[in-house]
Amino acid sequence: MAAYLDSLRALAGHAERLLSLAQGGQWEALAEESSRHQLLFEAFAQTSPPALDAAERAEAKSLLAATLDRHAALSGHAGPWLADVGRLLETLSNPAAR
């Protein structure tokens, strides 16, 4: 049980860190840090959900909801930046578009 909740806690905490980086416009640090998220998710995916008591289920539900909310907020911050990068890359790859 501890490994399962610990993995959820790590994912939620990391999602908060990613969101904080996006809110601060720290895109390079966000890109570097995002690779760690995949490792945390893979570790979580390898844990078997144990039988949880009511308090543990509530915590797991809260952690999952917080993680999803943070990722949605992260998309809101990163989306405009990614669009700008896309336009820049298009300009670089298509000189006629300049």
Short mmCIF file of N, CA and C in Angstrom, two decimals:
data_model
loop_
_atom_site.label_atom_id
_atom_site.label_comp_id
_atom_site.label_asym_id
_atom_site.label_seq_id
_atom_site.Cartn_x
_atom_site.Cartn_y
_atom_site.Cartn_z
N MET A 1 0.82 -1.18 0.00
CA MET A 1 0.00 0.00 0.00
C MET A 1 0.87 1.26 0.00
N ALA A 2 1.92 1.25 0.78
CA ALA A 2 2.76 2.44 0.89
C ALA A 2 3.36 2.81 -0.46
N ALA A 3 3.81 1.82 -1.23
CA ALA A 3 4.42 2.11 -2.53
C ALA A 3 3.41 2.76 -3.47
N TYR A 4 2.18 2.30 -3.44
CA TYR A 4 1.13 2.84 -4.31
C TYR A 4 0.86 4.31 -3.98
N LEU A 5 0.59 4.60 -2.72
CA LEU A 5 0.33 5.98 -2.32
C LEU A 5 1.57 6.86 -2.47
N ASP A 6 2.74 6.30 -2.18
CA ASP A 6 3.97 7.07 -2.36
C ASP A 6 4.16 7.46 -3.82
N SER A 7 3.85 6.53 -4.73
CA SER A 7 3.95 6.84 -6.16
C SER A 7 2.97 7.93 -6.56
N LEU A 8 1.75 7.86 -6.04
CA LEU A 8 0.76 8.90 -6.33
C LEU A 8 1.21 10.25 -5.77
N ARG A 9 1.78 10.23 -4.58
CA ARG A 9 2.27 11.47 -3.98
C ARG A 9 3.41 12.07 -4.82
N ALA A 10 4.29 11.20 -5.29
CA ALA A 10 5.41 11.67 -6.12
C ALA A 10 4.90 12.27 -7.42
N LEU A 11 3.92 11.62 -8.05
CA LEU A 11 3.34 12.16 -9.29
C LEU A 11 2.68 13.51 -9.06
N ALA A 12 1.90 13.61 -7.99
CA ALA A 12 1.21 14.87 -7.69
C ALA A 12 2.21 15.99 -7.39
N GLY A 13 3.23 15.68 -6.62
CA GLY A 13 4.25 16.68 -6.31
C GLY A 13 5.02 17.11 -7.53
N HIS A 14 5.31 16.16 -8.40
CA HIS A 14 6.05 16.50 -9.61
C HIS A 14 5.19 17.32 -10.57
N ALA A 15 3.92 16.99 -10.65
CA ALA A 15 3.02 17.79 -11.49
C ALA A 15 2.96 19.23 -10.98
N GLU A 16 2.99 19.39 -9.68
CA GLU A 16 3.01 20.74 -9.09
C GLU A 16 4.29 21.47 -9.49
N ARG A 17 5.41 20.76 -9.47
CA ARG A 17 6.69 21.37 -9.86
C ARG A 17 6.66 21.78 -11.33
N LEU A 18 6.14 20.91 -12.20
CA LEU A 18 6.05 21.23 -13.62
C LEU A 18 5.18 22.47 -13.83
N LEU A 19 4.06 22.52 -13.14
CA LEU A 19 3.17 23.68 -13.26
C LEU A 19 3.86 24.95 -12.79
N SER A 20 4.59 24.86 -11.71
CA SER A 20 5.32 26.03 -11.19
C SER A 20 6.34 26.53 -12.21
N LEU A 21 7.04 25.61 -12.85
CA LEU A 21 8.01 26.00 -13.87
C LEU A 21 7.31 26.68 -15.05
N ALA A 22 6.17 26.13 -15.47
CA ALA A 22 5.43 26.73 -16.58
C ALA A 22 4.92 28.12 -16.20
N GLN A 23 4.41 28.25 -14.99
CA GLN A 23 3.91 29.55 -14.54
C GLN A 23 5.02 30.59 -14.50
N GLY A 24 6.24 30.13 -14.23
CA GLY A 24 7.39 31.04 -14.20
C GLY A 24 8.05 31.23 -15.55
N GLY A 25 7.49 30.59 -16.58
CA GLY A 25 8.07 30.71 -17.92
C GLY A 25 9.43 30.07 -18.05
N GLN A 26 9.72 29.11 -17.20
CA GLN A 26 11.02 28.42 -17.22
C GLN A 26 10.93 27.20 -18.13
N TRP A 27 10.83 27.45 -19.44
CA TRP A 27 10.53 26.39 -20.40
C TRP A 27 11.66 25.38 -20.54
N GLU A 28 12.90 25.83 -20.49
CA GLU A 28 14.02 24.90 -20.60
C GLU A 28 14.04 23.94 -19.41
N ALA A 29 13.87 24.49 -18.22
CA ALA A 29 13.83 23.65 -17.01
C ALA A 29 12.63 22.72 -17.06
N LEU A 30 11.51 23.20 -17.57
CA LEU A 30 10.32 22.37 -17.70
C LEU A 30 10.58 21.20 -18.63
N ALA A 31 11.22 21.46 -19.75
CA ALA A 31 11.53 20.39 -20.70
C ALA A 31 12.45 19.35 -20.07
N GLU A 32 13.44 19.81 -19.33
CA GLU A 32 14.36 18.88 -18.67
C GLU A 32 13.64 18.07 -17.59
N GLU A 33 12.83 18.75 -16.82
CA GLU A 33 12.14 18.10 -15.69
C GLU A 33 11.04 17.15 -16.15
N SER A 34 10.47 17.41 -17.32
CA SER A 34 9.36 16.58 -17.77
C SER A 34 9.78 15.14 -18.04
N SER A 35 11.05 14.91 -18.37
CA SER A 35 11.50 13.54 -18.59
C SER A 35 11.39 12.71 -17.30
N ARG A 36 11.55 13.36 -16.18
CA ARG A 36 11.42 12.66 -14.89
C ARG A 36 9.98 12.20 -14.66
N HIS A 37 9.03 12.97 -15.20
CA HIS A 37 7.63 12.61 -15.00
C HIS A 37 7.33 11.24 -15.61
N GLN A 38 7.90 10.97 -16.77
CA GLN A 38 7.69 9.66 -17.40
C GLN A 38 8.21 8.54 -16.51
N LEU A 39 9.35 8.75 -15.90
CA LEU A 39 9.91 7.74 -15.00
C LEU A 39 9.00 7.53 -13.79
N LEU A 40 8.48 8.61 -13.23
CA LEU A 40 7.58 8.49 -12.08
C LEU A 40 6.29 7.77 -12.48
N PHE A 41 5.78 8.08 -13.66
CA PHE A 41 4.56 7.43 -14.12
C PHE A 41 4.80 5.94 -14.34
N GLU A 42 5.92 5.58 -14.93
CA GLU A 42 6.24 4.17 -15.15
C GLU A 42 6.36 3.43 -13.82
N ALA A 43 6.97 4.06 -12.83
CA ALA A 43 7.07 3.44 -11.50
C ALA A 43 5.69 3.24 -10.91
N PHE A 44 4.82 4.24 -11.05
CA PHE A 44 3.45 4.11 -10.55
C PHE A 44 2.71 2.99 -11.28
N ALA A 45 2.87 2.92 -12.59
CA ALA A 45 2.16 1.92 -13.39
C ALA A 45 2.57 0.50 -13.00
N GLN A 46 3.74 0.35 -12.44
CA GLN A 46 4.21 -0.98 -12.04
C GLN A 46 3.76 -1.38 -10.64
N THR A 47 3.14 -0.46 -9.92
CA THR A 47 2.64 -0.80 -8.59
C THR A 47 1.23 -1.34 -8.73
N SER A 48 0.94 -2.37 -7.98
CA SER A 48 -0.41 -2.93 -7.99
C SER A 48 -1.25 -2.19 -6.98
N PRO A 49 -2.46 -1.76 -7.39
CA PRO A 49 -3.30 -1.08 -6.41
C PRO A 49 -3.71 -2.05 -5.31
N PRO A 50 -3.34 -1.74 -4.10
CA PRO A 50 -3.67 -2.61 -2.98
C PRO A 50 -5.10 -2.35 -2.49
N ALA A 51 -5.52 -3.16 -1.58
CA ALA A 51 -6.80 -2.89 -0.90
C ALA A 51 -6.57 -1.68 0.00
N LEU A 52 -7.33 -0.64 -0.21
CA LEU A 52 -7.17 0.59 0.56
C LEU A 52 -8.36 0.79 1.48
N ASP A 53 -8.09 1.34 2.65
CA ASP A 53 -9.21 1.68 3.53
C ASP A 53 -9.82 2.99 3.03
N ALA A 54 -10.88 3.43 3.65
CA ALA A 54 -11.61 4.61 3.18
C ALA A 54 -10.73 5.86 3.14
N ALA A 55 -9.91 6.06 4.14
CA ALA A 55 -9.04 7.24 4.18
C ALA A 55 -7.99 7.18 3.07
N GLU A 56 -7.44 6.00 2.84
CA GLU A 56 -6.44 5.84 1.78
C GLU A 56 -7.06 6.03 0.40
N ARG A 57 -8.27 5.51 0.21
CA ARG A 57 -8.97 5.71 -1.06
C ARG A 57 -9.23 7.20 -1.30
N ALA A 58 -9.63 7.89 -0.25
CA ALA A 58 -9.88 9.33 -0.37
C ALA A 58 -8.59 10.07 -0.73
N GLU A 59 -7.49 9.68 -0.10
CA GLU A 59 -6.21 10.31 -0.42
C GLU A 59 -5.81 10.02 -1.86
N ALA A 60 -5.94 8.76 -2.29
CA ALA A 60 -5.59 8.39 -3.66
C ALA A 60 -6.43 9.17 -4.66
N LYS A 61 -7.72 9.28 -4.39
CA LYS A 61 -8.62 10.02 -5.28
C LYS A 61 -8.21 11.49 -5.33
N SER A 62 -7.89 12.07 -4.19
CA SER A 62 -7.47 13.47 -4.13
C SER A 62 -6.16 13.69 -4.89
N LEU A 63 -5.21 12.78 -4.72
CA LEU A 63 -3.92 12.89 -5.41
C LEU A 63 -4.10 12.79 -6.92
N LEU A 64 -4.93 11.85 -7.36
CA LEU A 64 -5.17 11.70 -8.80
C LEU A 64 -5.85 12.95 -9.36
N ALA A 65 -6.85 13.46 -8.65
CA ALA A 65 -7.54 14.67 -9.10
C ALA A 65 -6.59 15.86 -9.17
N ALA A 66 -5.75 16.00 -8.16
CA ALA A 66 -4.79 17.11 -8.14
C ALA A 66 -3.81 17.00 -9.30
N THR A 67 -3.34 15.79 -9.58
CA THR A 67 -2.41 15.58 -10.68
C THR A 67 -3.06 15.95 -12.00
N LEU A 68 -4.29 15.50 -12.22
CA LEU A 68 -5.00 15.82 -13.46
C LEU A 68 -5.26 17.32 -13.58
N ASP A 69 -5.64 17.96 -12.49
CA ASP A 69 -5.88 19.41 -12.50
C ASP A 69 -4.60 20.17 -12.84
N ARG A 70 -3.50 19.74 -12.28
CA ARG A 70 -2.22 20.42 -12.54
C ARG A 70 -1.79 20.24 -13.98
N HIS A 71 -2.04 19.06 -14.53
CA HIS A 71 -1.68 18.83 -15.94
C HIS A 71 -2.57 19.66 -16.86
N ALA A 72 -3.84 19.81 -16.52
CA ALA A 72 -4.72 20.66 -17.32
C ALA A 72 -4.24 22.11 -17.27
N ALA A 73 -3.87 22.58 -16.10
CA ALA A 73 -3.35 23.94 -15.96
C ALA A 73 -2.03 24.10 -16.70
N LEU A 74 -1.20 23.07 -16.65
CA LEU A 74 0.08 23.09 -17.36
C LEU A 74 -0.15 23.23 -18.86
N SER A 75 -1.13 22.51 -19.39
CA SER A 75 -1.45 22.62 -20.81
C SER A 75 -1.87 24.04 -21.16
N GLY A 76 -2.60 24.68 -20.27
CA GLY A 76 -3.02 26.05 -20.51
C GLY A 76 -1.85 27.02 -20.60
N HIS A 77 -0.81 26.76 -19.83
CA HIS A 77 0.38 27.62 -19.86
C HIS A 77 1.29 27.26 -21.03
N ALA A 78 1.45 25.98 -21.29
CA ALA A 78 2.39 25.54 -22.31
C ALA A 78 1.84 25.68 -23.72
N GLY A 79 0.52 25.61 -23.87
CA GLY A 79 -0.08 25.66 -25.20
C GLY A 79 0.34 26.88 -26.00
N PRO A 80 0.19 28.09 -25.47
CA PRO A 80 0.60 29.28 -26.22
C PRO A 80 2.10 29.29 -26.54
N TRP A 81 2.91 28.84 -25.60
CA TRP A 81 4.35 28.78 -25.83
C TRP A 81 4.66 27.80 -26.95
N LEU A 82 4.02 26.63 -26.94
CA LEU A 82 4.25 25.65 -27.99
C LEU A 82 3.80 26.18 -29.35
N ALA A 83 2.72 26.95 -29.38
CA ALA A 83 2.28 27.55 -30.63
C ALA A 83 3.34 28.53 -31.15
N ASP A 84 3.93 29.32 -30.26
CA ASP A 84 4.99 30.25 -30.67
C ASP A 84 6.20 29.49 -31.21
N VAL A 85 6.57 28.42 -30.54
CA VAL A 85 7.70 27.60 -31.00
C VAL A 85 7.37 27.00 -32.36
N GLY A 86 6.15 26.53 -32.53
CA GLY A 86 5.74 25.96 -33.82
C GLY A 86 5.86 26.97 -34.95
N ARG A 87 5.43 28.21 -34.69
CA ARG A 87 5.55 29.26 -35.72
C ARG A 87 7.02 29.56 -36.01
N LEU A 88 7.84 29.58 -34.99
CA LEU A 88 9.27 29.81 -35.18
C LEU A 88 9.89 28.71 -36.02
N LEU A 89 9.57 27.47 -35.70
CA LEU A 89 10.12 26.34 -36.46
C LEU A 89 9.64 26.37 -37.90
N GLU A 90 8.39 26.74 -38.12
CA GLU A 90 7.86 26.85 -39.48
C GLU A 90 8.63 27.91 -40.26
N THR A 91 8.90 29.03 -39.63
CA THR A 91 9.65 30.10 -40.29
C THR A 91 11.06 29.64 -40.63
N LEU A 92 11.68 28.91 -39.72
CA LEU A 92 13.05 28.44 -39.95
C LEU A 92 13.11 27.38 -41.05
N SER A 93 12.07 26.55 -41.14
CA SER A 93 12.10 25.48 -42.13
C SER A 93 11.53 25.92 -43.47
N ASN A 94 10.87 27.07 -43.51
CA ASN A 94 10.26 27.56 -44.75
C ASN A 94 10.66 29.02 -44.93
N PRO A 95 11.83 29.27 -45.51
CA PRO A 95 12.32 30.65 -45.65
C PRO A 95 11.36 31.55 -46.41
N ALA A 96 10.55 31.01 -47.30
CA ALA A 96 9.61 31.83 -48.07
C ALA A 96 8.53 32.42 -47.17
N ALA A 97 8.32 31.82 -45.99
CA ALA A 97 7.29 32.30 -45.08
C ALA A 97 7.73 33.54 -44.31
N ARG A 98 8.98 33.91 -44.44
CA ARG A 98 9.51 35.06 -43.68
C ARG A 98 8.99 36.34 -44.20
#
